[in-house]
CSV table of C-alpha atoms and ligand atoms in Angstrom, one decimal:
chain,number,residue,atom,x,y,z
A,85,MET,CA,-9.7,20.1,1.7
A,86,LYS,CA,-9.6,19.1,-1.6
A,87,ILE,CA,-8.3,15.5,-2.0
A,88,LEU,CA,-6.9,14.1,-4.7
A,89,VAL,CA,-6.6,10.3,-4.7
A,90,VAL,CA,-4.0,9.2,-6.8
A,91,GLY,CA,-5.2,5.8,-8.5
A,92,ALA,CA,-8.5,4.5,-8.8
A,93,GLY,CA,-8.0,1.3,-7.6
A,94,ALA,CA,-8.2,-1.5,-5.0
A,95,VAL,CA,-7.0,0.9,-2.2
A,96,GLY,CA,-7.7,4.6,-3.6
A,97,GLY,CA,-10.9,3.4,-5.3
A,98,TYR,CA,-12.0,1.9,-1.8
A,99,PHE,CA,-11.0,5.0,0.5
A,100,GLY,CA,-11.4,7.5,-1.4
A,101,GLY,CA,-14.9,6.6,-2.7
A,102,ARG,CA,-15.6,6.7,1.4
A,103,LEU,CA,-14.6,9.7,1.6
A,104,LEU,CA,-16.6,10.6,-1.4
A,105,GLU,CA,-19.7,8.7,-0.1
A,106,LYS,CA,-19.5,11.3,3.6
A,107,GLY,CA,-19.3,14.1,1.0
A,108,GLU,CA,-15.1,15.5,1.2
A,109,ASP,CA,-14.6,16.8,-1.9
A,110,VAL,CA,-12.5,13.9,-3.7
A,111,THR,CA,-11.1,13.9,-7.1
A,112,PHE,CA,-9.1,11.1,-9.0
A,113,LEU,CA,-6.0,11.2,-10.6
A,114,VAL,CA,-6.6,8.7,-13.3
A,115,ARG,CA,-4.8,7.8,-16.9
A,116,GLU,CA,-6.8,7.3,-20.0
A,117,SER,CA,-7.7,3.8,-20.1
A,118,ARG,CA,-8.9,3.7,-16.4
A,119,LYS,CA,-10.8,6.9,-17.1
A,120,ARG,CA,-12.5,4.9,-19.5
A,121,LYS,CA,-13.9,2.8,-18.1
A,122,LEU,CA,-15.3,4.6,-15.4
A,123,GLU,CA,-17.2,6.7,-17.6
A,124,GLU,CA,-18.3,3.2,-19.4
A,125,ASN,CA,-19.3,1.2,-16.2
A,126,GLY,CA,-19.1,4.2,-13.2
A,127,PHE,CA,-17.5,3.9,-10.1
A,128,ASN,CA,-18.6,1.1,-8.1
A,129,ILE,CA,-17.7,-0.4,-4.8
A,130,ARG,CA,-19.1,-4.1,-3.5
A,131,SER,CA,-18.2,-4.3,-0.1
A,132,VAL,CA,-19.0,-6.0,3.2
A,133,HIS,CA,-19.4,-2.4,4.9
A,134,GLY,CA,-22.2,-1.4,2.0
A,135,ASP,CA,-22.1,-0.9,-1.3
A,136,PHE,CA,-21.4,2.8,-3.0
A,137,ASN,CA,-21.9,3.9,-6.4
A,138,ALA,CA,-20.7,7.6,-7.7
A,139,ASN,CA,-19.6,9.8,-10.5
A,140,PRO,CA,-16.7,11.0,-9.3
A,141,LYS,CA,-14.6,14.1,-10.6
A,142,LEU,CA,-11.8,12.4,-12.7
A,143,LEU,CA,-8.4,14.3,-13.7
A,144,VAL,CA,-6.0,13.0,-16.3
A,145,SER,CA,-2.7,14.8,-15.3
A,146,GLY,CA,-2.4,18.2,-17.2
A,147,GLU,CA,-5.4,18.3,-18.5
A,148,ARG,CA,-6.4,21.3,-16.5
A,149,GLU,CA,-4.6,23.4,-14.0
A,150,GLU,CA,-6.0,22.4,-10.7
A,151,LYS,CA,-4.0,21.9,-7.3
A,152,PHE,CA,-4.8,19.9,-4.1
A,153,ASP,CA,-4.1,20.2,-0.8
A,154,VAL,CA,-4.0,16.4,-0.4
A,155,ALA,CA,-2.7,13.9,-2.5
A,156,ILE,CA,-3.5,10.5,-1.6
A,157,LEU,CA,-1.2,8.1,-3.3
A,158,SER,CA,-2.7,4.5,-4.0
A,159,VAL,CA,-0.7,3.3,-7.3
A,160,LYS,CA,1.9,0.0,-7.4
A,161,ALA,CA,5.1,0.8,-6.7
A,162,TYR,CA,6.6,0.0,-9.8
A,163,GLN,CA,4.3,2.9,-10.6
A,164,LEU,CA,5.9,5.3,-8.4
A,165,VAL,CA,8.1,7.2,-10.9
A,166,ARG,CA,5.0,8.1,-13.6
A,167,ALA,CA,2.6,8.9,-11.0
A,168,ILE,CA,5.0,11.3,-8.8
A,169,GLU,CA,5.7,13.4,-12.2
A,170,ASP,CA,2.0,13.0,-13.2
A,171,LEU,CA,1.2,14.3,-9.4
A,172,ARG,CA,3.8,16.9,-9.5
A,173,PRO,CA,1.8,19.4,-11.1
A,174,HIS,CA,-1.5,19.3,-9.0
A,175,LEU,CA,-0.2,19.5,-5.9
A,176,ALA,CA,-0.7,23.1,-3.9
A,177,GLU,CA,2.6,24.5,-2.7
A,178,ASP,CA,1.5,23.6,1.0
A,179,GLY,CA,-0.1,20.5,-0.4
A,180,ILE,CA,0.7,17.3,1.4
A,181,VAL,CA,1.4,13.6,0.0
A,182,LEU,CA,-0.2,10.6,2.1
A,183,PRO,CA,1.1,7.8,0.3
A,184,LEU,CA,-0.6,3.8,1.3
A,185,LEU,CA,2.2,1.9,-0.2
A,186,ASN,CA,3.4,-1.0,1.4
A,187,GLY,CA,6.9,-1.1,1.9
A,188,ILE,CA,9.0,2.3,3.3
A,189,SER,CA,11.4,3.0,0.3
A,190,HIS,CA,9.1,5.1,-1.4
A,191,ILE,CA,8.9,8.0,1.6
A,192,ASP,CA,12.8,8.6,0.2
A,193,GLU,CA,11.8,8.5,-3.1
A,194,LEU,CA,8.5,11.4,-2.5
A,195,ALA,CA,10.8,13.5,-0.2
A,196,ARG,CA,13.5,14.0,-3.0
A,197,THR,CA,10.6,15.2,-5.0
A,198,PHE,CA,8.1,17.4,-2.8
A,199,GLY,CA,10.6,17.8,-0.2
A,200,LYS,CA,10.7,16.4,3.4
A,201,GLU,CA,8.1,18.4,4.8
A,202,ARG,CA,5.5,17.9,2.4
A,203,VAL,CA,5.3,14.0,3.0
A,204,ILE,CA,3.4,12.5,5.7
A,205,GLY,CA,3.7,8.7,6.8
A,206,GLY,CA,0.9,6.3,6.1
A,207,LEU,CA,-0.3,2.6,5.6
A,208,CYS,CA,-3.7,0.7,5.0
A,209,LEU,CA,-5.0,-2.7,6.4
A,210,ILE,CA,-7.9,-3.6,3.9
A,211,GLU,CA,-8.1,-6.9,1.3
A,212,SER,CA,-9.6,-5.2,-1.7
A,213,THR,CA,-9.1,-5.8,-5.3
A,214,LEU,CA,-10.7,-4.9,-8.8
A,215,ASP,CA,-12.4,-6.9,-10.8
A,216,ASN,CA,-12.6,-7.2,-14.4
A,217,ASP,CA,-15.6,-4.1,-14.6
A,218,GLY,CA,-13.1,-2.4,-13.0
A,219,THR,CA,-15.9,-2.6,-9.6
A,220,ILE,CA,-13.8,-2.1,-6.2
A,221,LEU,CA,-14.5,-5.5,-4.4
A,222,GLN,CA,-13.5,-5.5,-0.3
A,223,LYS,CA,-14.0,-8.4,1.0
A,224,SER,CA,-13.4,-8.7,5.0
A,225,PRO,CA,-13.8,-6.5,8.0
A,226,MET,CA,-10.9,-4.4,7.6
A,227,HIS,CA,-10.8,-1.4,6.2
A,228,GLN,CA,-8.3,0.9,8.0
A,229,ILE,CA,-6.0,3.9,6.9
A,230,VAL,CA,-3.1,5.1,9.6
A,231,TYR,CA,-1.5,8.3,9.1
A,232,GLY,CA,0.8,10.9,10.6
A,233,GLU,CA,3.2,13.2,10.3
A,234,LEU,CA,6.7,11.5,10.3
A,235,SER,CA,8.0,13.6,13.4
A,236,GLY,CA,5.0,12.0,15.0
A,237,GLU,CA,3.8,15.8,16.1
A,238,LYS,CA,0.3,16.9,16.0
A,239,THR,CA,0.5,19.8,13.5
A,240,GLU,CA,-2.3,22.3,12.1
A,241,ARG,CA,-2.4,20.7,8.8
A,242,ILE,CA,-2.7,17.0,10.5
A,243,LYS,CA,-5.4,18.3,12.8
A,244,ARG,CA,-7.1,19.7,9.3
A,245,LEU,CA,-7.0,16.4,8.0
A,246,GLU,CA,-7.8,14.4,10.8
A,247,ALA,CA,-11.0,16.8,10.5
A,248,SER,CA,-11.5,15.8,6.7
A,249,PHE,CA,-11.1,12.0,7.2
A,250,SER,CA,-13.4,11.5,10.7
A,251,GLY,CA,-17.1,10.7,10.3
A,252,THR,CA,-15.8,8.1,7.0
A,253,LYS,CA,-17.4,4.9,7.3
A,254,ALA,CA,-13.8,3.3,6.8
A,255,SER,CA,-11.3,4.0,9.5
A,256,PHE,CA,-8.7,6.5,9.5
A,257,GLU,CA,-6.6,6.1,12.5
A,258,LEU,CA,-4.0,9.6,13.2
A,259,SER,CA,-0.8,8.0,14.7
A,260,ASP,CA,2.2,9.9,16.3
A,261,HIS,CA,4.4,7.1,15.9
A,262,ILE,CA,3.3,6.5,12.1
A,263,GLU,CA,7.1,5.4,11.0
A,264,ARG,CA,7.1,3.0,13.6
A,265,GLU,CA,4.1,1.8,12.2
A,266,MET,CA,5.2,1.9,8.6
A,267,TRP,CA,8.1,-0.6,9.5
A,268,HIS,CA,6.0,-3.1,11.6
A,269,LYS,CA,3.4,-2.7,8.6
A,270,TYR,CA,6.5,-3.6,5.6
A,271,LEU,CA,7.8,-6.3,7.9
A,272,PHE,CA,4.3,-8.0,8.1
A,273,ILE,CA,3.7,-7.9,4.5
A,274,THR,CA,7.1,-8.9,3.3
A,275,ALA,CA,6.9,-12.3,5.1
A,276,MET,CA,3.6,-12.5,4.5
A,277,SER,CA,3.5,-11.9,1.2
A,278,GLY,CA,6.6,-14.1,0.7
A,279,ILE,CA,5.9,-17.2,2.4
A,280,THR,CA,2.1,-16.9,1.0
A,281,SER,CA,4.1,-16.2,-2.8
A,282,LEU,CA,6.9,-19.0,-2.0
A,283,PHE,CA,4.3,-21.8,-1.3
A,284,GLU,CA,1.5,-21.1,-3.5
A,285,ALA,CA,-0.9,-21.5,-1.0
A,286,PRO,CA,-3.0,-18.9,1.3
A,287,ILE,CA,-1.6,-18.5,5.0
A,288,GLY,CA,-3.6,-21.3,6.9
A,289,PRO,CA,-2.7,-24.3,5.4
A,290,ILE,CA,1.0,-23.5,5.6
A,291,ARG,CA,0.7,-22.8,8.6
A,292,ASP,CA,-1.1,-25.7,9.9
A,293,LEU,CA,2.2,-27.8,9.3
A,294,ASP,CA,5.3,-27.3,11.6
A,295,SER,CA,7.5,-27.1,8.6
A,296,GLY,CA,5.4,-24.0,7.7
A,297,GLN,CA,5.5,-22.3,11.0
A,298,ARG,CA,8.9,-22.4,11.2
A,299,ALA,CA,9.5,-21.3,7.2
A,300,ILE,CA,7.3,-18.2,8.6
A,301,LYS,CA,9.1,-17.6,11.7
A,302,ALA,CA,12.7,-17.9,9.9
A,303,LEU,CA,11.7,-15.2,7.4
A,304,LEU,CA,10.4,-13.0,10.0
A,305,ASN,CA,14.0,-13.4,12.3
A,306,GLU,CA,15.8,-12.5,9.3
A,307,ILE,CA,13.8,-9.5,7.9
A,308,THR,CA,13.9,-8.1,11.9
A,309,ALA,CA,17.2,-8.5,11.3
A,310,ILE,CA,17.8,-6.5,9.2
A,311,MET,CA,15.2,-4.0,9.9
A,312,GLN,CA,17.6,-4.0,13.5
A,313,ALA,CA,20.6,-3.3,11.5
A,314,VAL,CA,19.3,-0.2,9.7
A,315,ASP,CA,18.0,0.9,12.8
A,316,ALA,CA,14.8,0.8,11.8
A,317,PRO,CA,12.5,2.0,14.6
A,318,ILE,CA,10.8,-1.4,15.3
A,319,ARG,CA,9.7,-3.2,18.5
A,320,GLU,CA,12.1,-5.2,20.5
A,321,ASP,CA,9.5,-8.5,20.3
A,322,ILE,CA,8.2,-7.2,16.6
A,323,ALA,CA,9.1,-11.1,15.2
A,324,ASP,CA,7.0,-12.8,17.8
A,325,VAL,CA,4.0,-10.6,17.9
A,326,LEU,CA,3.5,-10.5,14.0
A,327,PHE,CA,4.2,-14.6,14.3
A,328,GLU,CA,1.1,-14.6,16.7
A,329,ARG,CA,-0.7,-12.3,14.3
A,330,ILE,CA,-0.1,-14.3,11.4
A,331,ASN,CA,-1.3,-17.3,13.1
A,332,GLY,CA,-4.8,-15.5,13.7
A,333,LEU,CA,-5.1,-14.4,10.2
A,334,GLY,CA,-8.3,-15.9,8.4
A,335,HIS,CA,-7.3,-19.6,7.2
A,336,ALA,CA,-8.0,-18.7,3.7
A,337,MET,CA,-6.2,-15.0,3.6
A,338,LYS,CA,-3.8,-14.7,0.6
A,339,SER,CA,-1.5,-11.3,-0.1
A,340,SER,CA,-2.2,-9.0,-2.7
A,341,MET,CA,1.1,-10.2,-4.1
A,342,GLN,CA,0.3,-13.6,-4.5
A,343,ARG,CA,-3.1,-12.5,-6.1
A,344,ASP,CA,-1.2,-10.3,-8.7
A,345,VAL,CA,0.9,-13.6,-9.2
A,346,GLU,CA,-1.9,-15.4,-9.8
A,347,LYS,CA,-3.2,-13.4,-12.3
A,348,GLY,CA,0.0,-13.1,-14.0
A,349,ALA,CA,0.9,-9.3,-13.2
A,350,PRO,CA,3.5,-7.5,-12.2
A,351,THR,CA,4.6,-7.7,-8.4
A,352,GLU,CA,6.2,-5.5,-5.7
A,353,ALA,CA,9.0,-7.8,-5.0
A,354,ASP,CA,12.1,-5.5,-5.9
A,355,HIS,CA,10.2,-2.5,-3.6
A,356,LEU,CA,9.6,-5.0,-0.6
A,357,GLN,CA,11.9,-8.3,-0.7
A,358,GLY,CA,14.5,-6.8,-2.9
A,359,TYR,CA,15.0,-3.1,-0.9
A,360,LEU,CA,15.4,-5.3,1.9
A,361,LEU,CA,18.1,-7.6,0.5
A,362,LYS,CA,19.9,-5.0,-1.1
A,363,GLN,CA,20.3,-3.2,2.9
A,364,ALA,CA,21.1,-7.2,4.1
A,365,HIS,CA,24.0,-7.2,1.2
A,366,ALA,CA,25.3,-3.5,2.2
A,367,GLN,CA,25.3,-4.8,5.9
A,368,GLY,CA,26.9,-8.5,5.1
A,369,ILE,CA,23.9,-10.1,6.9
A,370,GLU,CA,22.8,-13.5,5.1
A,371,ALA,CA,19.1,-13.9,4.4
A,372,PRO,CA,19.0,-16.7,3.0
A,373,LEU,CA,15.0,-17.4,2.9
A,374,LEU,CA,14.3,-13.7,1.6
A,375,GLU,CA,17.0,-14.2,-0.9
A,376,THR,CA,15.0,-17.2,-2.5
A,377,ILE,CA,11.7,-15.9,-2.3
A,378,HIS,CA,12.9,-12.5,-4.4
A,379,THR,CA,14.7,-15.1,-6.7
A,380,LYS,CA,11.5,-16.8,-7.3
A,381,LEU,CA,9.8,-13.3,-7.7
A,382,THR,CA,12.4,-12.2,-10.1
A,383,LEU,CA,12.0,-15.1,-12.0
A,384,TYR,CA,8.6,-15.0,-12.3
A,385,GLN,CA,8.9,-11.0,-13.6
A,386,GLN,CA,11.4,-12.4,-16.2
A,387,ALA,CA,8.9,-15.3,-17.2
A,388,ARG,CA,6.2,-12.9,-17.8
A,389,ILE,CA,7.9,-10.1,-19.4
A,390,ALA,CA,9.5,-12.7,-21.7
A,391,GLU,CA,5.9,-14.1,-22.6
A,392,TRP,CA,4.9,-10.6,-23.7
B,671,NDP,N1,-5.2,-3.9,-2.4
B,671,NDP,C1,-4.8,-4.4,-1.3
B,671,NDP,O1,-5.5,-5.5,-0.5
B,671,NDP,C2,-4.0,-3.9,-0.6
B,671,NDP,C3,-2.6,-2.7,-1.5
B,671,NDP,N2,-1.8,-2.3,-0.8
B,671,NDP,C4,-1.0,-1.5,-0.9
B,671,NDP,O2,-1.8,-0.7,-1.7
B,671,NDP,C5,-0.9,0.0,-3.0
B,671,NDP,C6,-1.9,-0.1,-4.4
B,671,NDP,O3,-2.2,-1.6,-4.5
B,671,NDP,P1,-3.7,-1.3,-4.9
B,671,NDP,O4,-4.8,-0.3,-4.7
B,671,NDP,O5,-4.2,-2.9,-4.7
B,671,NDP,O6,-3.1,-1.6,-6.5
B,671,NDP,P2,-3.8,-1.5,-8.2
B,671,NDP,O7,-3.2,-1.9,-9.3
B,671,NDP,O8,-5.5,-1.9,-7.7
B,671,NDP,O9,-4.1,0.3,-8.3
B,671,NDP,C7,-3.3,1.0,-8.8
B,671,NDP,C8,-3.6,1.9,-9.5
B,671,NDP,O10,-3.4,3.1,-9.9
B,671,NDP,C9,-3.5,3.2,-11.0
B,671,NDP,N3,-2.5,4.4,-11.0
B,671,NDP,C10,-1.0,3.6,-11.8
B,671,NDP,N4,0.0,4.7,-12.1
B,671,NDP,C11,-1.0,5.8,-12.2
B,671,NDP,C12,-0.9,7.4,-12.4
B,671,NDP,N5,0.3,7.4,-13.4
B,671,NDP,N6,-1.7,8.4,-12.8
B,671,NDP,C13,-2.8,7.8,-11.8
B,671,NDP,N7,-3.4,6.7,-12.1
B,671,NDP,C14,-2.4,5.6,-11.9
B,671,NDP,C15,-3.7,2.3,-11.6
B,671,NDP,O11,-4.5,2.6,-13.0
B,671,NDP,P3,-4.3,2.1,-14.3
B,671,NDP,O12,-5.3,1.1,-14.5
B,671,NDP,O13,-4.1,3.5,-15.2
B,671,NDP,O14,-2.7,1.2,-14.4
B,671,NDP,C16,-4.7,1.9,-11.0
B,671,NDP,O15,-5.7,1.8,-11.1
B,671,NDP,C17,0.1,-0.9,-3.4
B,671,NDP,O16,1.6,-0.4,-2.9
B,671,NDP,C18,-0.3,-2.1,-2.7
B,671,NDP,O17,0.9,-3.0,-1.7
B,671,NDP,C19,-2.0,-2.4,0.8
B,671,NDP,C20,-2.8,-3.4,1.3
B,671,NDP,C21,-3.7,-3.8,1.0
B,672,KPL,C1,-2.2,-8.6,4.0
B,672,KPL,C2,-2.9,-7.4,3.5
B,672,KPL,C3,-4.1,-7.8,3.2
B,672,KPL,C4,-3.2,-6.4,4.6
B,672,KPL,O1,-3.5,-5.1,4.5
B,672,KPL,C5,-2.0,-6.7,2.4
B,672,KPL,O2,-1.6,-5.8,3.1
B,672,KPL,C6,-1.6,-6.8,1.2
B,672,KPL,O3,-1.9,-7.6,1.1
B,672,KPL,O4,-0.8,-6.2,0.6
């Protein structure tokens, strides 16, 4: 399959690089500034699973007529509108989009442009970032993509994708209930990024405090109630399961949103916390902790825009 990775950033660069390393036909859709950096410094992954350096095929949208069978979408949520426009001319008529963004509302946005039948579900579990040279840094054991048809079916095209993904150094897991898994990841990351951004600390020191434990639990319960009110396909005991998972995370673990705030970069707060708050308001549900977190992140965003 001809694979186009949209966004050679921390996530797309890592997983696209691993597919390239295995010998798959991978091209990265990039913008001019990332292209320049990759041409100057090369494409480099530094990882606990082994480094990888390459000279991958790069494509800037529209510069040549080339179509792809699968687009792995790995941009930030606030870059989605432009990325969709840039991808549009390069997706084959029967091509599929596999998004790896955190959150859920991008699925509807993608379906509006490409049609629901061309969108499959996906998520990733990884802690990666770019350094100043644009090198992809991946520092902890997890490096997994979970993907599947939103219907859960094992279609011919998903079997083809499975064949392309198999034998890669990173883990690619085919799921027959990807929609539920995406909601669970959404719940996890909204709580994890929310609580670490609120307290400006890694997860360990927060959960060492009784009050930190109570805050994590309260936030998980608020988000779960909103998801249940919109009939999200989540497990009944998911808040307890995720509370245990958060308690088992590495003491120093941070969320990518928190790292973005530390860098003074924009965040995905509207896509994650903001979207859920809109649902809460529409359903008449109170979510004071989630609202406090979103307010803090909105103020942060306004301050950084004002500084520019
Ligand atoms: N990093 C992590 O550890 C994890 C991230 N995620 C999620 O994955 C998603 C991606 O995050 P992450 O990889 O960290 O983000 P990055 O900012 O590292 O990467 C995004 C990349 O997309 C590129 N891009 C943006 N718009 C376009 C476009 N129109 N055409 C081509 N390239 C484009 C950016 O390039 P440019 O230089 O041009 O801006 C950038 O390189 C997010 O939703 C995040 O929440 C999920 C799990 C873990
Ligand atoms: C918590 C983590 C690292 C898990 O993949 C994540 O999704 C993120 O920070 O965006």
